[in-house]
Amino acid sequence: PTILSIVRSPDNTNVTITWTSVSNCMYWVQYKSSLASTSWLDLSPDVTATGSTASFTDHPGTESQRFYRAVVP
């Protein structure tokens, strides 16, 4: 999947990640706080796409940065 956008909410409490998808395909959204890290952490729940794009809203709390990806399990 290709990430199309990562948009932070106006109040800085949520981040919505949107990516290209295949309808009825399941995706995991993962993140890490540093590009130096080799480990990705899963966000839940899994996302089942209903069209050519899918999205997930994360609540990163006080973390100043996160790097995201969507993967097919």
Coordinates of N, CA, C and O in Angstrom, one line a residue:
P1 N 0.8 -1.2 0.0 CA 0.0 0.0 0.0 C 0.9 1.3 0.0 O 1.9 1.3 0.6
T2 N 0.4 2.3 -0.6 CA 1.0 3.6 -0.7 C 0.3 4.6 0.2 O -0.9 4.7 0.1
I3 N 1.0 5.2 1.1 CA 0.4 6.2 2.0 C 0.0 7.4 1.1 O 0.9 7.9 0.4
L4 N -1.2 7.9 1.2 CA -1.6 9.0 0.4 C -1.6 10.3 1.2 O -1.3 11.4 0.7
S5 N -1.9 10.2 2.5 CA -1.9 11.4 3.3 C -1.8 11.0 4.8 O -2.2 9.9 5.2
I6 N -1.2 11.9 5.6 CA -1.2 11.8 7.0 C -1.6 13.2 7.5 O -0.8 14.2 7.3
V7 N -2.7 13.3 8.2 CA -3.3 14.6 8.5 C -3.6 14.6 10.0 O -4.3 13.8 10.6
R8 N -3.0 15.6 10.7 CA -3.2 15.8 12.1 C -4.5 16.7 12.3 O -4.7 17.6 11.5
S9 N -5.3 16.4 13.3 CA -6.5 17.1 13.6 C -6.1 18.5 14.1 O -5.0 18.7 14.6
P10 N -7.0 19.5 13.9 CA -6.7 20.9 14.4 C -6.4 21.0 15.8 O -5.6 21.8 16.2
D11 N -6.9 20.1 16.7 CA -6.6 20.2 18.1 C -5.3 19.3 18.5 O -5.0 19.1 19.6
N12 N -4.7 18.7 17.5 CA -3.4 17.9 17.6 C -3.6 16.7 18.5 O -2.7 16.2 19.1
T13 N -4.8 16.1 18.6 CA -5.0 14.9 19.3 C -5.1 13.7 18.5 O -4.9 12.6 19.0
N14 N -5.4 13.8 17.2 CA -5.6 12.6 16.3 C -4.8 12.8 15.1 O -4.5 13.9 14.6
V15 N -4.4 11.7 14.5 CA -3.7 11.7 13.2 C -4.5 10.6 12.3 O -4.7 9.5 12.7
T16 N -4.9 11.1 11.1 CA -5.6 10.2 10.2 C -4.6 9.8 9.0 O -4.1 10.7 8.4
I17 N -4.4 8.5 8.9 CA -3.5 8.0 7.8 C -4.4 7.4 6.7 O -5.3 6.6 7.0
T18 N -4.2 7.8 5.5 CA -5.0 7.2 4.4 C -4.0 6.6 3.4 O -3.0 7.2 3.1
W19 N -4.4 5.4 2.8 CA -3.5 4.8 1.9 C -4.3 4.1 0.8 O -5.5 3.9 0.9
T20 N -3.6 3.7 -0.3 CA -4.3 2.9 -1.4 C -4.6 1.5 -0.9 O -3.8 1.0 0.0
S21 N -5.7 1.0 -1.3 CA -6.1 -0.3 -0.8 C -6.8 -1.1 -1.9 O -7.2 -0.6 -2.9
V22 N -7.0 -2.4 -1.6 CA -7.8 -3.3 -2.4 C -9.1 -3.6 -1.5 O -9.0 -4.0 -0.4
S23 N -10.2 -3.4 -2.1 CA -11.5 -3.7 -1.4 C -11.5 -5.1 -0.8 O -11.1 -6.1 -1.5
N24 N -12.0 -5.2 0.4 CA -12.1 -6.5 1.2 C -10.8 -7.0 1.6 O -10.7 -8.2 2.1
C25 N -9.7 -6.3 1.5 CA -8.4 -6.7 1.9 C -8.1 -6.2 3.3 O -8.5 -5.0 3.6
M26 N -7.5 -7.0 4.2 CA -7.2 -6.5 5.6 C -5.8 -5.9 5.6 O -4.9 -6.4 5.0
Y27 N -5.7 -4.8 6.4 CA -4.4 -4.1 6.6 C -4.1 -3.9 8.1 O -5.0 -3.8 8.9
W28 N -2.8 -3.9 8.4 CA -2.3 -3.5 9.7 C -1.7 -2.1 9.5 O -1.0 -1.9 8.6
V29 N -2.0 -1.2 10.4 CA -1.4 0.1 10.5 C -0.3 -0.1 11.6 O -0.6 -0.5 12.7
Q30 N 0.9 0.3 11.3 CA 2.0 0.2 12.2 C 2.7 1.6 12.3 O 2.6 2.4 11.4
Y31 N 3.5 1.7 13.4 CA 4.2 3.0 13.7 C 5.5 2.7 14.4 O 5.7 1.6 15.0
K32 N 6.4 3.6 14.3 CA 7.5 3.7 15.2 C 7.9 5.2 15.5 O 7.5 6.0 14.7
S33 N 8.5 5.4 16.6 CA 8.8 6.8 17.0 C 10.1 7.3 16.5 O 10.3 8.5 16.5
S34 N 10.9 6.4 16.0 CA 12.2 6.8 15.4 C 12.6 6.0 14.2 O 12.4 4.8 14.2
L35 N 13.1 6.6 13.2 CA 13.6 5.9 12.0 C 14.8 5.0 12.3 O 15.1 4.1 11.6
A36 N 15.5 5.3 13.4 CA 16.6 4.5 13.8 C 16.2 3.1 14.4 O 17.0 2.1 14.3
S37 N 15.0 3.0 14.8 CA 14.4 1.8 15.3 C 14.1 0.8 14.2 O 13.7 1.2 13.1
T38 N 14.4 -0.5 14.4 CA 14.0 -1.5 13.4 C 12.7 -2.1 13.7 O 12.2 -2.9 12.8
S39 N 12.1 -1.8 14.8 CA 10.8 -2.5 15.2 C 9.6 -1.6 14.9 O 9.6 -0.4 15.3
W40 N 8.6 -2.1 14.2 CA 7.3 -1.5 14.0 C 6.4 -2.0 15.0 O 6.3 -3.2 15.3
L41 N 5.5 -1.1 15.6 CA 4.5 -1.5 16.5 C 3.1 -1.5 15.8 O 2.8 -0.5 15.1
D42 N 2.3 -2.5 16.1 CA 0.9 -2.6 15.5 C 0.0 -1.7 16.2 O 0.0 -1.6 17.5
L43 N -0.9 -1.0 15.5 CA -2.0 -0.2 16.0 C -3.2 -1.1 15.8 O -3.3 -1.9 14.9
S44 N -4.2 -1.0 16.7 CA -5.4 -1.9 16.5 C -6.6 -1.0 16.5 O -6.5 0.1 17.0
P45 N -7.7 -1.4 15.9 CA -7.9 -2.7 15.3 C -7.4 -2.7 13.8 O -7.0 -1.7 13.3
D46 N -7.4 -3.9 13.3 CA -7.0 -4.1 11.9 C -8.1 -3.4 11.0 O -9.2 -3.2 11.5
V47 N -7.7 -3.0 9.8 CA -8.6 -2.3 8.9 C -8.9 -3.1 7.7 O -8.0 -3.6 7.1
T48 N -10.2 -3.3 7.5 CA -10.6 -4.0 6.3 C -11.1 -3.0 5.3 O -12.1 -2.2 5.6
A49 N -10.5 -2.9 4.1 CA -10.8 -1.9 3.2 C -12.2 -2.1 2.5 O -12.6 -3.3 2.3
T50 N -12.9 -1.0 2.2 CA -14.1 -1.2 1.5 C -14.1 -0.5 0.1 O -15.1 -0.4 -0.5
G51 N -12.9 -0.1 -0.3 CA -12.8 0.6 -1.6 C -11.3 0.7 -2.0 O -10.5 0.0 -1.4
S52 N -11.0 1.7 -2.8 CA -9.7 1.8 -3.3 C -8.7 2.6 -2.4 O -7.5 2.7 -2.6
T53 N -9.3 3.2 -1.4 CA -8.5 3.8 -0.3 C -9.1 3.3 1.1 O -10.3 3.0 1.2
A54 N -8.2 3.4 2.0 CA -8.6 3.0 3.4 C -8.0 4.0 4.3 O -7.0 4.7 4.0
S55 N -8.5 4.1 5.5 CA -7.9 5.1 6.5 C -8.0 4.6 7.9 O -8.8 3.7 8.2
F56 N -7.2 5.1 8.8 CA -7.2 4.8 10.2 C -6.8 6.0 11.0 O -6.0 6.8 10.5
T57 N -7.5 6.2 12.1 CA -7.2 7.4 12.9 C -6.5 6.9 14.2 O -7.0 6.1 14.9
D58 N -5.3 7.5 14.4 CA -4.5 7.2 15.6 C -4.6 8.3 16.6 O -4.9 9.5 16.2
H59 N -4.4 8.0 17.8 CA -4.4 8.9 18.9 C -3.0 8.9 19.6 O -2.8 8.1 20.6
P60 N -2.0 9.6 19.1 CA -0.6 9.4 19.5 C -0.3 10.0 20.9 O 0.8 9.8 21.4
G61 N -1.2 10.7 21.5 CA -1.0 11.2 22.8 C 0.1 12.3 22.8 O 0.0 13.2 22.0
T62 N 1.1 12.2 23.7 CA 2.1 13.3 23.8 C 3.3 13.0 23.0 O 4.2 13.8 23.0
E63 N 3.3 12.0 22.2 CA 4.5 11.7 21.3 C 4.6 12.8 20.3 O 3.7 13.2 19.7
S64 N 5.9 13.3 20.2 CA 6.1 14.5 19.3 C 6.2 14.1 17.8 O 6.0 14.9 16.9
Q65 N 6.5 12.8 17.5 CA 6.5 12.3 16.2 C 6.3 10.8 16.1 O 6.6 10.1 17.0
R66 N 5.7 10.4 15.0 CA 5.5 9.0 14.7 C 5.6 8.8 13.2 O 5.2 9.7 12.4
F67 N 6.2 7.6 12.8 CA 6.3 7.3 11.4 C 5.3 6.1 11.2 O 5.3 5.2 12.0
Y68 N 4.5 6.1 10.1 CA 3.5 5.2 9.9 C 3.7 4.4 8.6 O 4.3 4.9 7.7
R69 N 3.1 3.2 8.6 CA 3.0 2.4 7.4 C 1.8 1.5 7.5 O 1.3 1.2 8.6
A70 N 1.2 1.2 6.3 CA 0.1 0.2 6.2 C 0.7 -1.0 5.5 O 1.4 -0.9 4.5
V71 N 0.4 -2.2 6.1 CA 0.9 -3.5 5.5 C -0.2 -4.5 5.4 O -1.2 -4.4 6.2
V72 N 0.0 -5.4 4.5 CA -0.9 -6.6 4.4 C -0.4 -7.7 5.3 O 0.8 -8.0 5.1
P73 N -1.1 -8.2 6.3 CA -0.6 -9.2 7.2 C -0.3 -10.5 6.5 O -0.8 -10.8 5.4

